[in-house]
Amino acid sequence: NAGVMQNPRHLVRRRGQEARLRCSPMKGHSHVYWYRQLPEEGLKFMVYLQKENIIDESGMPKERFSAEFPKEGPSILRIQQVVRGDSAAYFCASSPGATNEKLFFGSGTQLSVL
Amino acid sequence: DAKTTQPNSMESNEEEPVHLPCNHSTISGTDYIHWYRQLPSQGPEYVIHGLTSNVNNRMASLAIAEDRKSSTLILHRATLRDAAVYYCIPSSYNFNKFYFGSGTKLNVKP
């Protein structure tokens, strides 16, 4: 059973470009979480999605950031018009239910904005 | 969110036990104590969790103080692969409420 898959592993963008980060949860998991980790800091919650629904986006910046988890396909975290401050590691996690005991993380996408 | 206090870093020798402390004096009565670790360039990995009683699994043991204001993660025999940042997270199972603090960076010496 494959774990949580994130791609790309590394993404380089110039300021003003768009970044699309993809996350395929573990098989059978319908709950997806996105976290961001700035250099030398802990992970910060961004958004919680179930299939076709955003449940909690309280950690998402108000502008330029959006997330989706369509009925078919991976979850996408989209950052429009990237700025240098968006450079960070973005981690996706999944769980089979809202109150599962464990959260399973992917290896992350390292976004670098030039 | 219950705030935690963990040492910034700790060091251990290989094959010796390691005790990683965590203070969470503002924990609520229904919060579990979760521990995750993050190896270099990897996403966090579940280690163990508990509510009131001490817990054991194949990776570690969790000792929870009687007043639940502190806990200790115990690695019985540290290996080089245990070098990671260890996060103590008092929370329910609402993962959108997980607060990853700064954690403890564990260095294991051969």
PDB file of C-alpha atoms in Angstrom:
ATOM      1  CA  ASN A   1       0.000   0.000   0.000  1.00  0.00           C
ATOM      2  CA  ALA A   2       1.687   3.163  -1.187  1.00  0.00           C
ATOM      3  CA  GLY A   3       1.962   5.985   1.259  1.00  0.00           C
ATOM      4  CA  VAL A   4       0.964   9.595   0.731  1.00  0.00           C
ATOM      5  CA  MET A   5       2.490  10.702  -2.558  1.00  0.00           C
ATOM      6  CA  GLN A   6       3.465  14.279  -3.230  1.00  0.00           C
ATOM      7  CA  ASN A   7       4.872  15.731  -6.393  1.00  0.00           C
ATOM      8  CA  PRO A   8       6.927  17.375  -7.432  1.00  0.00           C
ATOM      9  CA  ARG A   9       9.520  16.837  -4.734  1.00  0.00           C
ATOM     10  CA  HIS A  10      11.179  20.121  -5.603  1.00  0.00           C
ATOM     11  CA  LEU A  11       9.619  23.049  -7.433  1.00  0.00           C
ATOM     12  CA  VAL A  12      11.378  26.215  -8.513  1.00  0.00           C
ATOM     13  CA  ARG A  13       9.346  29.232  -9.572  1.00  0.00           C
ATOM     14  CA  ARG A  14      10.126  32.824 -10.353  1.00  0.00           C
ATOM     15  CA  ARG A  15       8.260  35.589  -8.602  1.00  0.00           C
ATOM     16  CA  GLY A  16       4.834  36.088 -10.151  1.00  0.00           C
ATOM     17  CA  GLN A  17       4.488  32.539 -11.498  1.00  0.00           C
ATOM     18  CA  GLU A  18       2.001  29.962 -10.333  1.00  0.00           C
ATOM     19  CA  ALA A  19       2.886  26.894  -8.269  1.00  0.00           C
ATOM     20  CA  ARG A  20       0.781  23.722  -8.274  1.00  0.00           C
ATOM     21  CA  LEU A  21       1.505  21.101  -5.659  1.00  0.00           C
ATOM     22  CA  ARG A  22      -0.125  17.691  -5.897  1.00  0.00           C
ATOM     23  CA  CYS A  23      -0.980  15.178  -3.232  1.00  0.00           C
ATOM     24  CA  SER A  24      -2.382  11.678  -3.610  1.00  0.00           C
ATOM     25  CA  PRO A  25      -3.578  10.368  -0.252  1.00  0.00           C
ATOM     26  CA  MET A  26      -3.146   6.811   0.891  1.00  0.00           C
ATOM     27  CA  LYS A  27      -5.569   4.342  -0.618  1.00  0.00           C
ATOM     28  CA  GLY A  28      -8.858   4.464   1.240  1.00  0.00           C
ATOM     29  CA  HIS A  29      -8.172   7.871   2.793  1.00  0.00           C
ATOM     30  CA  SER A  30     -10.685  10.593   2.043  1.00  0.00           C
ATOM     31  CA  HIS A  31      -9.372  13.301   4.384  1.00  0.00           C
ATOM     32  CA  VAL A  32      -6.464  15.473   3.274  1.00  0.00           C
ATOM     33  CA  TYR A  33      -4.550  18.128   5.206  1.00  0.00           C
ATOM     34  CA  TRP A  34      -1.974  20.605   3.949  1.00  0.00           C
ATOM     35  CA  TYR A  35       0.742  21.997   6.211  1.00  0.00           C
ATOM     36  CA  ARG A  36       3.511  24.491   5.512  1.00  0.00           C
ATOM     37  CA  GLN A  37       6.931  24.499   7.123  1.00  0.00           C
ATOM     38  CA  LEU A  38       9.075  27.597   6.892  1.00  0.00           C
ATOM     39  CA  PRO A  39      12.831  27.152   7.384  1.00  0.00           C
ATOM     40  CA  GLU A  40      13.764  26.296  10.976  1.00  0.00           C
ATOM     41  CA  GLU A  41      10.119  26.334  12.087  1.00  0.00           C
ATOM     42  CA  GLY A  42       7.447  23.799  12.948  1.00  0.00           C
ATOM     43  CA  LEU A  43       4.641  22.801  10.625  1.00  0.00           C
ATOM     44  CA  LYS A  44       1.651  25.128  10.381  1.00  0.00           C
ATOM     45  CA  PHE A  45      -1.801  23.887   9.410  1.00  0.00           C
ATOM     46  CA  MET A  46      -3.199  25.404   6.219  1.00  0.00           C
ATOM     47  CA  VAL A  47      -6.309  23.581   5.026  1.00  0.00           C
ATOM     48  CA  TYR A  48      -8.378  20.442   5.610  1.00  0.00           C
ATOM     49  CA  LEU A  49     -10.348  18.890   2.770  1.00  0.00           C
ATOM     50  CA  GLN A  50     -12.573  15.943   2.138  1.00  0.00           C
ATOM     51  CA  LYS A  51     -13.572  14.814  -1.318  1.00  0.00           C
ATOM     52  CA  GLU A  52     -14.990  17.864  -3.129  1.00  0.00           C
ATOM     53  CA  ASN A  53     -15.305  19.850   0.109  1.00  0.00           C
ATOM     54  CA  ILE A  54     -13.147  22.304   2.017  1.00  0.00           C
ATOM     55  CA  ILE A  55     -13.773  21.633   5.694  1.00  0.00           C
ATOM     56  CA  ASP A  56     -11.401  24.095   7.339  1.00  0.00           C
ATOM     57  CA  GLU A  57      -9.233  26.661   5.585  1.00  0.00           C
ATOM     58  CA  SER A  58      -8.487  28.774   8.625  1.00  0.00           C
ATOM     59  CA  GLY A  59      -4.727  28.456   8.095  1.00  0.00           C
ATOM     60  CA  MET A  60      -4.718  29.522   4.461  1.00  0.00           C
ATOM     61  CA  PRO A  61      -3.497  32.997   3.527  1.00  0.00           C
ATOM     62  CA  LYS A  62      -6.463  35.063   2.338  1.00  0.00           C
ATOM     63  CA  GLU A  63      -5.056  35.772  -1.079  1.00  0.00           C
ATOM     64  CA  ARG A  64      -3.259  33.799  -3.791  1.00  0.00           C
ATOM     65  CA  PHE A  65      -3.667  30.396  -2.108  1.00  0.00           C
ATOM     66  CA  SER A  66      -6.347  27.862  -2.934  1.00  0.00           C
ATOM     67  CA  ALA A  67      -6.841  24.146  -2.497  1.00  0.00           C
ATOM     68  CA  GLU A  68      -9.084  21.496  -3.948  1.00  0.00           C
ATOM     69  CA  PHE A  69      -9.675  17.785  -3.607  1.00  0.00           C
ATOM     70  CA  PRO A  70     -11.767  16.668  -6.581  1.00  0.00           C
ATOM     71  CA  LYS A  71     -13.854  13.538  -6.774  1.00  0.00           C
ATOM     72  CA  GLU A  72     -11.234  11.998  -9.013  1.00  0.00           C
ATOM     73  CA  GLY A  73      -7.528  12.700  -8.849  1.00  0.00           C
ATOM     74  CA  PRO A  74      -5.130  14.198  -6.367  1.00  0.00           C
ATOM     75  CA  SER A  75      -5.561  17.137  -4.057  1.00  0.00           C
ATOM     76  CA  ILE A  76      -4.025  20.326  -5.433  1.00  0.00           C
ATOM     77  CA  LEU A  77      -2.571  23.245  -3.510  1.00  0.00           C
ATOM     78  CA  ARG A  78      -2.315  26.216  -5.824  1.00  0.00           C
ATOM     79  CA  ILE A  79      -0.307  29.353  -5.171  1.00  0.00           C
ATOM     80  CA  GLN A  80      -0.773  32.180  -7.621  1.00  0.00           C
ATOM     81  CA  GLN A  81       1.747  34.966  -8.209  1.00  0.00           C
ATOM     82  CA  VAL A  82       4.324  33.447  -5.885  1.00  0.00           C
ATOM     83  CA  VAL A  83       6.576  35.670  -3.791  1.00  0.00           C
ATOM     84  CA  ARG A  84       9.858  34.870  -2.075  1.00  0.00           C
ATOM     85  CA  GLY A  85       8.072  34.469   1.264  1.00  0.00           C
ATOM     86  CA  ASP A  86       6.192  31.475  -0.155  1.00  0.00           C
ATOM     87  CA  SER A  87       9.449  29.503  -0.225  1.00  0.00           C
ATOM     88  CA  ALA A  88       8.873  26.635   2.171  1.00  0.00           C
ATOM     89  CA  ALA A  89       8.263  22.925   2.441  1.00  0.00           C
ATOM     90  CA  TYR A  90       4.634  22.011   1.869  1.00  0.00           C
ATOM     91  CA  PHE A  91       3.444  18.744   3.386  1.00  0.00           C
ATOM     92  CA  CYS A  92       0.291  16.851   2.675  1.00  0.00           C
ATOM     93  CA  ALA A  93      -1.183  14.358   5.107  1.00  0.00           C
ATOM     94  CA  SER A  94      -4.138  12.012   4.952  1.00  0.00           C
ATOM     95  CA  SER A  95      -6.348   9.992   7.219  1.00  0.00           C
ATOM     96  CA  PRO A  96      -9.208   7.567   6.596  1.00  0.00           C
ATOM     97  CA  GLY A  97     -11.592   9.467   8.831  1.00  0.00           C
ATOM     98  CA  ALA A  98     -12.004  12.657  10.787  1.00  0.00           C
ATOM     99  CA  THR A  99     -11.034  11.063  14.070  1.00  0.00           C
ATOM    100  CA  ASN A 100      -8.424   8.525  13.077  1.00  0.00           C
ATOM    101  CA  GLU A 101      -5.630   7.911  15.538  1.00  0.00           C
ATOM    102  CA  LYS A 102      -2.828   8.619  13.108  1.00  0.00           C
ATOM    103  CA  LEU A 103      -2.002  11.145  10.469  1.00  0.00           C
ATOM    104  CA  PHE A 104       0.089   9.939   7.544  1.00  0.00           C
ATOM    105  CA  PHE A 105       2.387  12.456   5.873  1.00  0.00           C
ATOM    106  CA  GLY A 106       3.988  12.646   2.466  1.00  0.00           C
ATOM    107  CA  SER A 107       7.615  13.574   1.915  1.00  0.00           C
ATOM    108  CA  GLY A 108       6.698  17.119   0.988  1.00  0.00           C
ATOM    109  CA  THR A 109       7.283  19.560  -1.843  1.00  0.00           C
ATOM    110  CA  GLN A 110      10.097  22.032  -1.395  1.00  0.00           C
ATOM    111  CA  LEU A 111       9.073  25.245  -3.129  1.00  0.00           C
ATOM    112  CA  SER A 112      11.802  27.721  -3.951  1.00  0.00           C
ATOM    113  CA  VAL A 113      10.864  31.124  -5.320  1.00  0.00           C
ATOM    114  CA  LEU A 114      13.625  32.986  -7.127  1.00  0.00           C
TER     115      LEU A 114
ATOM    116  CA  ASP B   1      -4.350  25.018  21.763  1.00  0.00           C
ATOM    117  CA  ALA B   2      -2.353  23.659  24.621  1.00  0.00           C
ATOM    118  CA  LYS B   3       1.144  25.081  24.478  1.00  0.00           C
ATOM    119  CA  THR B   4       4.161  22.856  24.958  1.00  0.00           C
ATOM    120  CA  THR B   5       7.678  23.289  26.231  1.00  0.00           C
ATOM    121  CA  GLN B   6      10.355  20.955  24.900  1.00  0.00           C
ATOM    122  CA  PRO B   7      14.148  21.193  25.010  1.00  0.00           C
ATOM    123  CA  ASN B   8      15.514  22.612  21.784  1.00  0.00           C
ATOM    124  CA  SER B   9      17.996  19.783  21.443  1.00  0.00           C
ATOM    125  CA  MET B  10      19.238  16.626  23.108  1.00  0.00           C
ATOM    126  CA  GLU B  11      22.067  14.262  22.481  1.00  0.00           C
ATOM    127  CA  SER B  12      22.316  10.546  23.027  1.00  0.00           C
ATOM    128  CA  ASN B  13      24.761   7.747  22.420  1.00  0.00           C
ATOM    129  CA  GLU B  14      23.775   4.929  20.140  1.00  0.00           C
ATOM    130  CA  GLU B  15      22.100   1.970  21.858  1.00  0.00           C
ATOM    131  CA  GLU B  16      21.416   3.953  25.017  1.00  0.00           C
ATOM    132  CA  PRO B  17      17.934   4.936  26.221  1.00  0.00           C
ATOM    133  CA  VAL B  18      16.667   8.427  25.524  1.00  0.00           C
ATOM    134  CA  HIS B  19      14.062  10.312  27.540  1.00  0.00           C
ATOM    135  CA  LEU B  20      12.472  13.231  25.707  1.00  0.00           C
ATOM    136  CA  PRO B  21      10.442  15.472  28.037  1.00  0.00           C
ATOM    137  CA  CYS B  22       7.466  17.659  27.230  1.00  0.00           C
ATOM    138  CA  ASN B  23       5.573  20.076  29.450  1.00  0.00           C
ATOM    139  CA  HIS B  24       1.947  20.765  28.528  1.00  0.00           C
ATOM    140  CA  SER B  25       0.508  22.359  31.641  1.00  0.00           C
ATOM    141  CA  THR B  26      -2.525  23.859  29.844  1.00  0.00           C
ATOM    142  CA  ILE B  27      -3.684  20.580  28.328  1.00  0.00           C
ATOM    143  CA  SER B  28      -7.444  20.074  28.398  1.00  0.00           C
ATOM    144  CA  GLY B  29      -9.026  17.048  29.990  1.00  0.00           C
ATOM    145  CA  THR B  30      -9.991  15.493  26.660  1.00  0.00           C
ATOM    146  CA  ASP B  31      -6.755  16.093  24.749  1.00  0.00           C
ATOM    147  CA  TYR B  32      -4.570  13.168  23.852  1.00  0.00           C
ATOM    148  CA  ILE B  33      -0.789  13.531  23.877  1.00  0.00           C
ATOM    149  CA  HIS B  34       0.586  12.750  20.436  1.00  0.00           C
ATOM    150  CA  TRP B  35       4.215  12.382  19.474  1.00  0.00           C
ATOM    151  CA  TYR B  36       5.483  12.670  15.929  1.00  0.00           C
ATOM    152  CA  ARG B  37       9.005  12.823  14.625  1.00  0.00           C
ATOM    153  CA  GLN B  38      10.473  14.330  11.504  1.00  0.00           C
ATOM    154  CA  LEU B  39      13.601  12.895   9.965  1.00  0.00           C
ATOM    155  CA  PRO B  40      15.731  15.209   7.812  1.00  0.00           C
ATOM    156  CA  SER B  41      14.043  16.071   4.513  1.00  0.00           C
ATOM    157  CA  GLN B  42      10.993  13.952   5.345  1.00  0.00           C
ATOM    158  CA  GLY B  43       7.442  14.518   6.454  1.00  0.00           C
ATOM    159  CA  PRO B  44       6.492  13.883  10.071  1.00  0.00           C
ATOM    160  CA  GLU B  45       5.958  10.314  11.173  1.00  0.00           C
ATOM    161  CA  TYR B  46       3.621   9.082  13.896  1.00  0.00           C
ATOM    162  CA  VAL B  47       5.408   7.716  16.949  1.00  0.00           C
ATOM    163  CA  ILE B  48       2.881   7.160  19.734  1.00  0.00           C
ATOM    164  CA  HIS B  49      -0.057   8.726  21.544  1.00  0.00           C
ATOM    165  CA  GLY B  50      -1.875   8.322  24.853  1.00  0.00           C
ATOM    166  CA  LEU B  51      -4.473   9.852  27.126  1.00  0.00           C
ATOM    167  CA  THR B  52      -3.788   8.987  30.761  1.00  0.00           C
ATOM    168  CA  SER B  53      -2.037   5.633  31.000  1.00  0.00           C
ATOM    169  CA  ASN B  54       1.475   4.880  29.922  1.00  0.00           C
ATOM    170  CA  VAL B  55       1.647   3.420  26.418  1.00  0.00           C
ATOM    171  CA  ASN B  56       4.075   1.135  24.638  1.00  0.00           C
ATOM    172  CA  ASN B  57       4.526   0.250  20.987  1.00  0.00           C
ATOM    173  CA  ARG B  58       7.291  -1.120  18.835  1.00  0.00           C
ATOM    174  CA  MET B  59       8.856   2.315  18.380  1.00  0.00           C
ATOM    175  CA  ALA B  60       8.733   3.845  21.844  1.00  0.00           C
ATOM    176  CA  SER B  61       7.071   4.190  25.215  1.00  0.00           C
ATOM    177  CA  LEU B  62       5.086   7.140  26.477  1.00  0.00           C
ATOM    178  CA  ALA B  63       5.059   7.976  30.169  1.00  0.00           C
ATOM    179  CA  ILE B  64       2.313  10.404  31.177  1.00  0.00           C
ATOM    180  CA  ALA B  65       2.406  12.230  34.504  1.00  0.00           C
ATOM    181  CA  GLU B  66      -0.513  11.627  36.823  1.00  0.00           C
ATOM    182  CA  ASP B  67      -1.656  15.264  36.511  1.00  0.00           C
ATOM    183  CA  ARG B  68      -1.135  15.057  32.717  1.00  0.00           C
ATOM    184  CA  LYS B  69       0.817  18.292  32.712  1.00  0.00           C
ATOM    185  CA  SER B  70       3.899  16.598  31.348  1.00  0.00           C
ATOM    186  CA  SER B  71       4.928  13.501  29.473  1.00  0.00           C
ATOM    187  CA  THR B  72       8.114  11.738  28.436  1.00  0.00           C
ATOM    188  CA  LEU B  73       8.817   9.873  25.235  1.00  0.00           C
ATOM    189  CA  ILE B  74      11.211   7.003  25.826  1.00  0.00           C
ATOM    190  CA  LEU B  75      13.326   5.441  23.104  1.00  0.00           C
ATOM    191  CA  HIS B  76      14.687   2.314  24.724  1.00  0.00           C
ATOM    192  CA  ARG B  77      17.763   1.907  22.512  1.00  0.00           C
ATOM    193  CA  ALA B  78      18.558   4.854  20.316  1.00  0.00           C
ATOM    194  CA  THR B  79      19.881   4.153  16.847  1.00  0.00           C
ATOM    195  CA  LEU B  80      21.358   6.520  14.296  1.00  0.00           C
ATOM    196  CA  ARG B  81      18.044   6.334  12.432  1.00  0.00           C
ATOM    197  CA  ASP B  82      16.308   7.884  15.429  1.00  0.00           C
ATOM    198  CA  ALA B  83      18.062  11.217  14.836  1.00  0.00           C
ATOM    199  CA  ALA B  84      15.128  13.531  14.142  1.00  0.00           C
ATOM    200  CA  VAL B  85      13.041  16.383  15.484  1.00  0.00           C
ATOM    201  CA  TYR B  86      10.466  15.066  17.966  1.00  0.00           C
ATOM    202  CA  TYR B  87       7.192  16.936  18.385  1.00  0.00           C
ATOM    203  CA  CYS B  88       4.883  16.644  21.379  1.00  0.00           C
ATOM    204  CA  ILE B  89       1.300  17.626  20.450  1.00  0.00           C
ATOM    205  CA  PRO B  90      -1.537  17.782  22.982  1.00  0.00           C
ATOM    206  CA  SER B  91      -4.707  17.628  20.932  1.00  0.00           C
ATOM    207  CA  SER B  92      -7.854  15.759  20.119  1.00  0.00           C
ATOM    208  CA  TYR B  93      -7.923  13.746  16.923  1.00  0.00           C
ATOM    209  CA  ASN B  94      -8.814  16.901  15.010  1.00  0.00           C
ATOM    210  CA  PHE B  95      -5.712  17.049  12.888  1.00  0.00           C
ATOM    211  CA  ASN B  96      -6.594  20.506  11.662  1.00  0.00           C
ATOM    212  CA  LYS B  97      -6.014  21.581  15.250  1.00  0.00           C
ATOM    213  CA  PHE B  98      -2.558  19.999  15.475  1.00  0.00           C
ATOM    214  CA  TYR B  99       0.034  22.515  16.619  1.00  0.00           C
ATOM    215  CA  PHE B 100       3.581  21.543  15.776  1.00  0.00           C
ATOM    216  CA  GLY B 101       5.869  23.593  17.988  1.00  0.00           C
ATOM    217  CA  SER B 102       9.616  23.736  17.600  1.00  0.00           C
ATOM    218  CA  GLY B 103      10.155  20.226  18.912  1.00  0.00           C
ATOM    219  CA  THR B 104      13.342  18.641  20.239  1.00  0.00           C
ATOM    220  CA  LYS B 105      16.146  17.912  17.828  1.00  0.00           C
ATOM    221  CA  LEU B 106      17.675  14.590  18.864  1.00  0.00           C
ATOM    222  CA  ASN B 107      21.244  13.891  17.839  1.00  0.00           C
ATOM    223  CA  VAL B 108      22.461  10.302  18.187  1.00  0.00           C
ATOM    224  CA  LYS B 109      26.183   9.733  18.381  1.00  0.00           C
ATOM    225  CA  PRO B 110      27.746   6.475  17.213  1.00  0.00           C
TER     226      PRO B 110
END
